[in-house]
Amino acid sequence: MVSDLTGLPLANASLLDEGTAASEAMTMFFSTKNRDHDNIASPKFFVDENIFVQTKDLLLTRSVPVGIELVIGDYRKTTIDDSFFGAIVQYPDSKGSVNDYRAFIQQVHAVNAYVVMATDLLSLTLLTPPGELGADVAIGSAQRFGVPMGFGGPHAAFFTAKDDFRRSIPGRIIGVSIDAQGNRALRMALQTREQHIKREKATSNICTAQALLANMAAMYAVYHGPEGLKNIAKRVSLLTRTLSAELQAMGFTNQNESYFDTIRVTVRDAEAIRSHAEARGINFFYTGNNEIGITLDETTSQEDIMNILTVFGHAAGTDLVTATFDSDDTLSNIPSSVTRTSDFLTHPVFNSHHS
């Protein structure tokens, strides 16, 4: 399922969280580029400043024991040389902006280093998949596919990679075989590192208890199918565009020129808005510098949009707010350069079982 959406062939969906998946990708790249661990030639790993903060923190924790030097900065301004073994970017990023990383990925590949993209499965029904942008690995959380938020967890993460990493990808690779009666069967087809490394050298943190959450996400994809998933994503993005346009009309600027489901709004007094929002039971993301992040999802209704606009209306000095809910699904908030054109979930199982 996830390999179809990310455009990368090998998939594992039983990691603990997105941060774990990111750190697994980092250590996999490190081991691939620096096979002689006694003579590390490329110790640096670039981390874009706009990845999720919890992912950044886990990378910091996991980099120290193995001697990885993290370099945190703006992917647009950094120069990648042969002292780097890899890089990570977020797509869409932590501010909600949708960026085209093709040029950056080419820069990383030019020094024989690797790129991991942290991404969101629902957004990939509309956005060009990481594999088509040139990424070597794509990771993220499968929470968006039918799993409740659960106050932070548990949510199965996913990890997909190019075929080049088939001997290094964490987890197990399942292949198609034939059983004793000649029937089609699935079996572990390839020993990846979990099955043959020495215990004292293991760095992985894989948890197969996440398989239930992975199965829930898979059945969500089966139930809705590619068209159903795309319709859900379009609805979320259309509501986000409506909210952005109405806030813009009220004098609040959305910093994201391109976005999927998240806007970052500049305000004069974030604390005043916070008090109005909390009185209505609404939680926004407050950056601390008079910027407010708002993310919508499948559960967001038109009534929710009106409630959000009412909160901002108070700050703008008006109790009268209106909204025009546009049914046009051209999604001008997503640039054509990163609009998905390839098919996904083409297997019959994702196109047959819809009640």
GROMACS .gro file of C-alpha atoms in nm:
model
  355
    1MET     CA    1   0.000   0.000   0.000
    2VAL     CA    2   0.254   0.259   0.112
    3SER     CA    3   0.501   0.170  -0.163
    4ASP     CA    4   0.228   0.246  -0.417
    5LEU     CA    5   0.171   0.589  -0.264
    6THR     CA    6   0.536   0.682  -0.211
    7GLY     CA    7   0.661   0.553  -0.545
    8LEU     CA    8   0.932   0.339  -0.380
    9PRO     CA    9   0.918  -0.041  -0.412
   10LEU     CA   10   1.020  -0.181  -0.072
   11ALA     CA   11   0.791  -0.120   0.226
   12ASN     CA   12   0.773  -0.187   0.597
   13ALA     CA   13   0.490  -0.056   0.816
   14SER     CA   14   0.555  -0.171   1.170
   15LEU     CA   15   0.787   0.093   1.310
   16LEU     CA   16   0.697   0.278   1.628
   17ASP     CA   17   0.662   0.631   1.492
   18GLU     CA   18   0.785   0.873   1.227
   19GLY     CA   19   1.088   0.971   1.436
   20THR     CA   20   1.194   0.607   1.468
   21ALA     CA   21   1.153   0.562   1.093
   22ALA     CA   22   1.364   0.873   1.027
   23SER     CA   23   1.642   0.754   1.257
   24GLU     CA   24   1.631   0.408   1.094
   25ALA     CA   25   1.680   0.573   0.754
   26MET     CA   26   1.966   0.786   0.888
   27THR     CA   27   2.155   0.490   1.037
   28MET     CA   28   2.089   0.280   0.726
   29PHE     CA   29   2.237   0.553   0.504
   30PHE     CA   30   2.531   0.593   0.743
   31SER     CA   31   2.613   0.223   0.736
   32THR     CA   32   2.576   0.208   0.357
   33LYS     CA   33   2.808   0.503   0.295
   34ASN     CA   34   3.056   0.425   0.575
   35ARG     CA   35   3.096   0.048   0.562
   36ASP     CA   36   3.433   0.081   0.733
   37HIS     CA   37   3.315   0.215   1.070
   38ASP     CA   38   3.675   0.254   1.189
   39ASN     CA   39   3.745   0.506   0.913
   40ILE     CA   40   3.436   0.727   0.874
   41ALA     CA   41   3.473   0.943   0.563
   42SER     CA   42   3.125   1.098   0.556
   43PRO     CA   43   3.003   1.167   0.912
   44LYS     CA   44   2.748   1.444   0.842
   45PHE     CA   45   2.371   1.419   0.803
   46PHE     CA   46   2.173   1.725   0.691
   47VAL     CA   47   1.842   1.796   0.867
   48ASP     CA   48   1.614   2.061   0.720
   49GLU     CA   49   1.500   2.308   0.986
   50ASN     CA   50   1.135   2.256   0.890
   51ILE     CA   51   1.103   1.889   0.977
   52PHE     CA   52   0.877   1.803   1.273
   53VAL     CA   53   1.044   1.894   1.601
   54GLN     CA   54   0.984   1.550   1.755
   55THR     CA   55   1.156   1.386   1.457
   56LYS     CA   56   1.449   1.627   1.491
   57ASP     CA   57   1.482   1.545   1.861
   58LEU     CA   58   1.489   1.170   1.796
   59LEU     CA   59   1.752   1.214   1.525
   60LEU     CA   60   1.966   1.409   1.775
   61THR     CA   61   1.929   1.128   2.029
   62ARG     CA   62   2.009   0.847   1.785
   63SER     CA   63   2.299   1.024   1.611
   64VAL     CA   64   2.525   1.056   1.916
   65PRO     CA   65   2.603   0.687   1.991
   66VAL     CA   66   2.710   0.609   1.635
   67GLY     CA   67   2.916   0.924   1.576
   68ILE     CA   68   2.689   1.105   1.331
   69GLU     CA   69   2.720   1.484   1.308
   70LEU     CA   70   2.383   1.652   1.244
   71VAL     CA   71   2.383   1.974   1.041
   72ILE     CA   72   2.052   2.161   1.077
   73GLY     CA   73   1.962   2.439   0.835
   74ASP     CA   74   1.758   2.561   0.538
   75TYR     CA   75   1.772   2.316   0.248
   76ARG     CA   76   1.755   2.610   0.004
   77LYS     CA   77   2.071   2.768   0.142
   78THR     CA   78   2.290   2.474   0.239
   79THR     CA   79   2.574   2.328   0.034
   80ILE     CA   80   2.607   1.951   0.041
   81ASP     CA   81   2.960   1.817  -0.010
   82ASP     CA   82   3.122   1.475   0.019
   83SER     CA   83   3.143   1.501   0.398
   84PHE     CA   84   2.767   1.428   0.404
   85PHE     CA   85   2.623   1.080   0.376
   86GLY     CA   86   2.257   1.187   0.364
   87ALA     CA   87   1.980   1.437   0.427
   88ILE     CA   88   1.619   1.456   0.542
   89VAL     CA   89   1.339   1.692   0.437
   90GLN     CA   90   0.968   1.708   0.526
   91TYR     CA   91   0.695   1.697   0.258
   92PRO     CA   92   0.475   1.893   0.330
   93ASP     CA   93   0.703   2.060   0.584
   94SER     CA   94   0.628   2.139   0.949
   95LYS     CA   95   0.482   2.477   0.853
   96GLY     CA   96   0.252   2.310   0.601
   97SER     CA   97   0.436   2.437   0.294
   98VAL     CA   98   0.458   2.208  -0.011
   99ASN     CA   99   0.806   2.233  -0.165
  100ASP     CA  100   0.961   2.089  -0.480
  101TYR     CA  101   1.280   1.917  -0.360
  102ARG     CA  102   1.404   1.793  -0.698
  103ALA     CA  103   1.702   2.032  -0.722
  104PHE     CA  104   1.809   1.964  -0.363
  105ILE     CA  105   1.786   1.586  -0.412
  106GLN     CA  106   2.002   1.615  -0.724
  107GLN     CA  107   2.259   1.812  -0.522
  108VAL     CA  108   2.272   1.538  -0.257
  109HIS     CA  109   2.297   1.260  -0.516
  110ALA     CA  110   2.581   1.447  -0.690
  111VAL     CA  111   2.807   1.364  -0.392
  112ASN     CA  112   2.679   1.003  -0.375
  113ALA     CA  113   2.472   1.071  -0.063
  114TYR     CA  114   2.111   0.972   0.003
  115VAL     CA  115   1.782   1.151   0.077
  116VAL     CA  116   1.494   1.050   0.304
  117MET     CA  117   1.164   1.236   0.280
  118ALA     CA  118   0.927   1.242   0.577
  119THR     CA  119   0.579   1.264   0.431
  120ASP     CA  120   0.205   1.218   0.482
  121LEU     CA  121   0.013   0.936   0.313
  122LEU     CA  122  -0.310   1.130   0.258
  123SER     CA  123  -0.125   1.419   0.094
  124LEU     CA  124   0.045   1.176  -0.146
  125THR     CA  125  -0.289   1.103  -0.312
  126LEU     CA  126  -0.256   1.457  -0.453
  127LEU     CA  127   0.119   1.529  -0.443
  128THR     CA  128   0.398   1.391  -0.661
  129PRO     CA  129   0.533   1.091  -0.466
  130PRO     CA  130   0.885   1.103  -0.315
  131GLY     CA  131   1.008   0.826  -0.546
  132GLU     CA  132   0.924   1.037  -0.851
  133LEU     CA  133   1.105   1.336  -0.697
  134GLY     CA  134   1.416   1.119  -0.663
  135ALA     CA  135   1.413   1.035  -0.291
  136ASP     CA  136   1.586   0.715  -0.178
  137VAL     CA  137   1.360   0.655   0.124
  138ALA     CA  138   1.018   0.785   0.229
  139ILE     CA  139   0.894   0.760   0.587
  140GLY     CA  140   0.600   0.886   0.791
  141SER     CA  141   0.303   0.799   1.009
  142ALA     CA  142   0.006   0.595   0.888
  143GLN     CA  143  -0.226   0.766   1.140
  144ARG     CA  144  -0.412   0.957   0.867
  145PHE     CA  145  -0.547   0.627   0.732
  146GLY     CA  146  -0.830   0.550   0.972
  147VAL     CA  147  -0.643   0.546   1.303
  148PRO     CA  148  -0.763   0.784   1.581
  149MET     CA  149  -0.519   1.045   1.710
  150GLY     CA  150  -0.493   0.867   2.047
  151PHE     CA  151  -0.321   1.157   2.227
  152GLY     CA  152   0.000   1.098   2.033
  153GLY     CA  153  -0.006   0.724   1.975
  154PRO     CA  154   0.021   0.442   1.912
  155HIS     CA  155   0.041   0.492   1.537
  156ALA     CA  156   0.225   0.266   1.294
  157ALA     CA  157   0.496   0.437   1.096
  158PHE     CA  158   0.590   0.339   0.742
  159PHE     CA  159   0.929   0.304   0.576
  160THR     CA  160   0.973   0.264   0.200
  161ALA     CA  161   1.298   0.245   0.010
  162LYS     CA  162   1.459   0.192  -0.328
  163ASP     CA  163   1.542  -0.166  -0.420
  164ASP     CA  164   1.912  -0.080  -0.365
  165PHE     CA  165   1.849  -0.105   0.010
  166ARG     CA  166   1.679  -0.447   0.006
  167ARG     CA  167   1.954  -0.598   0.227
  168SER     CA  168   1.951  -0.309   0.473
  169ILE     CA  169   1.589  -0.199   0.514
  170PRO     CA  170   1.463  -0.261   0.870
  171GLY     CA  171   1.202  -0.533   0.902
  172ARG     CA  172   1.119  -0.821   0.675
  173ILE     CA  173   1.055  -0.844   0.302
  174ILE     CA  174   0.763  -1.068   0.205
  175GLY     CA  175   0.755  -1.245  -0.131
  176VAL     CA  176   0.507  -1.456  -0.327
  177SER     CA  177   0.568  -1.832  -0.330
  178ILE     CA  178   0.378  -2.161  -0.367
  179ASP     CA  179   0.275  -2.386  -0.078
  180ALA     CA  180   0.285  -2.769  -0.061
  181GLN     CA  181  -0.053  -2.790  -0.237
  182GLY     CA  182   0.056  -2.562  -0.519
  183ASN     CA  183  -0.145  -2.265  -0.393
  184ARG     CA  184  -0.024  -1.906  -0.389
  185ALA     CA  185   0.146  -1.827  -0.055
  186LEU     CA  186   0.330  -1.539   0.107
  187ARG     CA  187   0.657  -1.599   0.290
  188MET     CA  188   0.961  -1.416   0.419
  189ALA     CA  189   1.160  -1.400   0.100
  190LEU     CA  190   1.474  -1.214   0.202
  191GLN     CA  191   1.687  -1.198   0.514
  192THR     CA  192   1.714  -0.834   0.604
  193ARG     CA  193   1.929  -0.715   0.888
  194GLU     CA  194   1.677  -0.805   1.161
  195GLN     CA  195   1.720  -1.174   1.090
  196HIS     CA  196   2.094  -1.215   1.066
  197ILE     CA  197   2.281  -0.938   1.247
  198LYS     CA  198   2.459  -1.002   1.573
  199ARG     CA  199   2.249  -0.892   1.867
  200GLU     CA  200   2.520  -0.673   2.022
  201LYS     CA  201   2.550  -0.473   1.699
  202ALA     CA  202   2.178  -0.415   1.649
  203THR     CA  203   2.067  -0.052   1.626
  204SER     CA  204   1.709  -0.110   1.517
  205ASN     CA  205   1.401  -0.028   1.722
  206ILE     CA  206   1.134  -0.215   1.528
  207CYS     CA  207   0.816  -0.320   1.706
  208THR     CA  208   0.593  -0.577   1.539
  209ALA     CA  209   0.316  -0.489   1.788
  210GLN     CA  210   0.243  -0.200   1.550
  211ALA     CA  211   0.117  -0.454   1.294
  212LEU     CA  212  -0.243  -0.407   1.414
  213LEU     CA  213  -0.224  -0.036   1.341
  214ALA     CA  214  -0.064  -0.108   1.003
  215ASN     CA  215  -0.347  -0.350   0.920
  216MET     CA  216  -0.606  -0.089   1.019
  217ALA     CA  217  -0.444   0.163   0.783
  218ALA     CA  218  -0.431  -0.098   0.506
  219MET     CA  219  -0.800  -0.185   0.546
  220TYR     CA  220  -0.886   0.186   0.540
  221ALA     CA  221  -0.717   0.200   0.199
  222VAL     CA  222  -0.901  -0.116   0.085
  223TYR     CA  223  -1.237   0.020   0.198
  224HIS     CA  224  -1.204   0.363   0.033
  225GLY     CA  225  -0.987   0.271  -0.266
  226PRO     CA  226  -0.780   0.523  -0.463
  227GLU     CA  227  -1.075   0.739  -0.569
  228GLY     CA  228  -1.222   0.749  -0.220
  229LEU     CA  229  -0.888   0.847  -0.069
  230LYS     CA  230  -0.837   1.115  -0.332
  231ASN     CA  231  -1.183   1.257  -0.262
  232ILE     CA  232  -1.109   1.272   0.112
  233ALA     CA  233  -0.779   1.451   0.044
  234LYS     CA  234  -0.943   1.697  -0.195
  235ARG     CA  235  -1.214   1.781   0.057
  236VAL     CA  236  -0.954   1.848   0.328
  237SER     CA  237  -0.746   2.064   0.095
  238LEU     CA  238  -1.050   2.255  -0.033
  239LEU     CA  239  -1.160   2.337   0.322
  240THR     CA  240  -0.805   2.454   0.396
  241ARG     CA  241  -0.807   2.677   0.088
  242THR     CA  242  -1.145   2.822   0.189
  243LEU     CA  243  -1.018   2.897   0.539
  244SER     CA  244  -0.702   3.059   0.401
  245ALA     CA  245  -0.899   3.278   0.158
  246GLU     CA  246  -1.148   3.395   0.421
  247LEU     CA  247  -0.873   3.473   0.674
  248GLN     CA  248  -0.685   3.662   0.403
  249ALA     CA  249  -0.997   3.872   0.341
  250MET     CA  250  -1.005   3.952   0.713
  251GLY     CA  251  -0.647   4.077   0.703
  252PHE     CA  252  -0.461   3.766   0.823
  253THR     CA  253  -0.182   3.653   0.590
  254ASN     CA  254  -0.112   3.286   0.519
  255GLN     CA  255   0.265   3.250   0.485
  256ASN     CA  256   0.233   2.930   0.280
  257GLU     CA  257   0.202   2.996  -0.092
  258SER     CA  258   0.160   2.622  -0.153
  259TYR     CA  259  -0.006   2.391   0.099
  260PHE     CA  260  -0.216   2.078   0.140
  261ASP     CA  261  -0.394   2.088   0.477
  262THR     CA  262  -0.198   2.336   0.692
  263ILE     CA  263  -0.173   2.714   0.694
  264ARG     CA  264   0.060   2.938   0.896
  265VAL     CA  265  -0.115   3.268   0.975
  266THR     CA  266   0.050   3.593   1.085
  267VAL     CA  267  -0.144   3.778   1.358
  268ARG     CA  268  -0.097   4.087   1.573
  269ASP     CA  269  -0.192   3.935   1.908
  270ALA     CA  270  -0.172   3.556   1.931
  271GLU     CA  271  -0.268   3.550   2.300
  272ALA     CA  272  -0.598   3.731   2.232
  273ILE     CA  273  -0.683   3.476   1.964
  274ARG     CA  274  -0.577   3.194   2.194
  275SER     CA  275  -0.818   3.302   2.468
  276HIS     CA  276  -1.109   3.321   2.221
  277ALA     CA  277  -1.014   2.984   2.067
  278GLU     CA  278  -0.981   2.800   2.397
  279ALA     CA  279  -1.315   2.940   2.513
  280ARG     CA  280  -1.463   2.758   2.210
  281GLY     CA  281  -1.262   2.440   2.272
  282ILE     CA  282  -1.037   2.497   1.969
  283ASN     CA  283  -0.664   2.421   1.976
  284PHE     CA  284  -0.427   2.594   1.735
  285PHE     CA  285  -0.048   2.566   1.712
  286TYR     CA  286   0.120   2.874   1.862
  287THR     CA  287   0.479   2.936   1.752
  288GLY     CA  288   0.550   3.210   2.007
  289ASN     CA  289   0.617   3.486   1.752
  290ASN     CA  290   0.260   3.585   1.659
  291GLU     CA  291   0.224   3.307   1.407
  292ILE     CA  292  -0.052   3.048   1.435
  293GLY     CA  293  -0.059   2.710   1.262
  294ILE     CA  294  -0.391   2.553   1.169
  295THR     CA  295  -0.421   2.200   1.031
  296LEU     CA  296  -0.745   2.045   0.903
  297ASP     CA  297  -0.827   1.678   0.854
  298GLU     CA  298  -1.095   1.433   0.747
  299THR     CA  299  -1.306   1.510   1.057
  300THR     CA  300  -1.317   1.887   0.992
  301SER     CA  301  -1.664   2.020   0.902
  302GLN     CA  302  -1.791   2.344   0.752
  303GLU     CA  303  -1.919   2.431   1.099
  304ASP     CA  304  -1.562   2.397   1.229
  305ILE     CA  305  -1.446   2.643   0.963
  306MET     CA  306  -1.710   2.896   1.069
  307ASN     CA  307  -1.607   2.856   1.435
  308ILE     CA  308  -1.242   2.919   1.345
  309LEU     CA  309  -1.339   3.227   1.143
  310THR     CA  310  -1.548   3.354   1.436
  311VAL     CA  311  -1.243   3.331   1.664
  312PHE     CA  312  -1.035   3.537   1.421
  313GLY     CA  313  -1.331   3.769   1.364
  314HIS     CA  314  -1.323   3.868   1.732
  315ALA     CA  315  -0.956   3.960   1.693
  316ALA     CA  316  -1.039   4.163   1.382
  317GLY     CA  317  -1.319   4.344   1.564
  318THR     CA  318  -1.621   4.186   1.397
  319ASP     CA  319  -1.885   3.935   1.503
  320LEU     CA  320  -2.009   3.884   1.147
  321VAL     CA  321  -1.814   3.624   0.948
  322THR     CA  322  -1.904   3.456   0.620
  323ALA     CA  323  -1.748   3.185   0.405
  324THR     CA  324  -1.795   3.064   0.050
  325PHE     CA  325  -1.731   2.690   0.029
  326ASP     CA  326  -1.600   2.640  -0.323
  327SER     CA  327  -1.664   2.304  -0.490
  328ASP     CA  328  -1.396   2.367  -0.756
  329ASP     CA  329  -1.140   2.089  -0.708
  330THR     CA  330  -0.859   2.231  -0.924
  331LEU     CA  331  -0.670   2.296  -0.597
  332SER     CA  332  -0.475   2.607  -0.693
  333ASN     CA  333  -0.300   2.584  -0.355
  334ILE     CA  334  -0.094   2.290  -0.489
  335PRO     CA  335   0.146   2.390  -0.772
  336SER     CA  336   0.140   2.187  -1.092
  337SER     CA  337   0.510   2.098  -1.050
  338VAL     CA  338   0.423   1.877  -0.751
  339THR     CA  339   0.073   1.764  -0.850
  340ARG     CA  340   0.043   1.386  -0.874
  341THR     CA  341  -0.020   1.244  -1.220
  342SER     CA  342   0.067   0.875  -1.158
  343ASP     CA  343  -0.180   0.604  -1.052
  344PHE     CA  344  -0.170   0.437  -0.712
  345LEU     CA  345  -0.337   0.141  -0.538
  346THR     CA  346  -0.402  -0.032  -0.870
  347HIS     CA  347  -0.418  -0.384  -0.722
  348PRO     CA  348  -0.770  -0.536  -0.741
  349VAL     CA  349  -0.797  -0.560  -0.362
  350PHE     CA  350  -0.805  -0.177  -0.344
  351ASN     CA  351  -1.066  -0.153  -0.618
  352SER     CA  352  -1.313  -0.428  -0.529
  353HIS     CA  353  -1.430  -0.418  -0.168
  354HIS     CA  354  -1.637  -0.102  -0.123
  355SER     CA  355  -1.973  -0.122   0.051
   0.00000   0.00000   0.00000
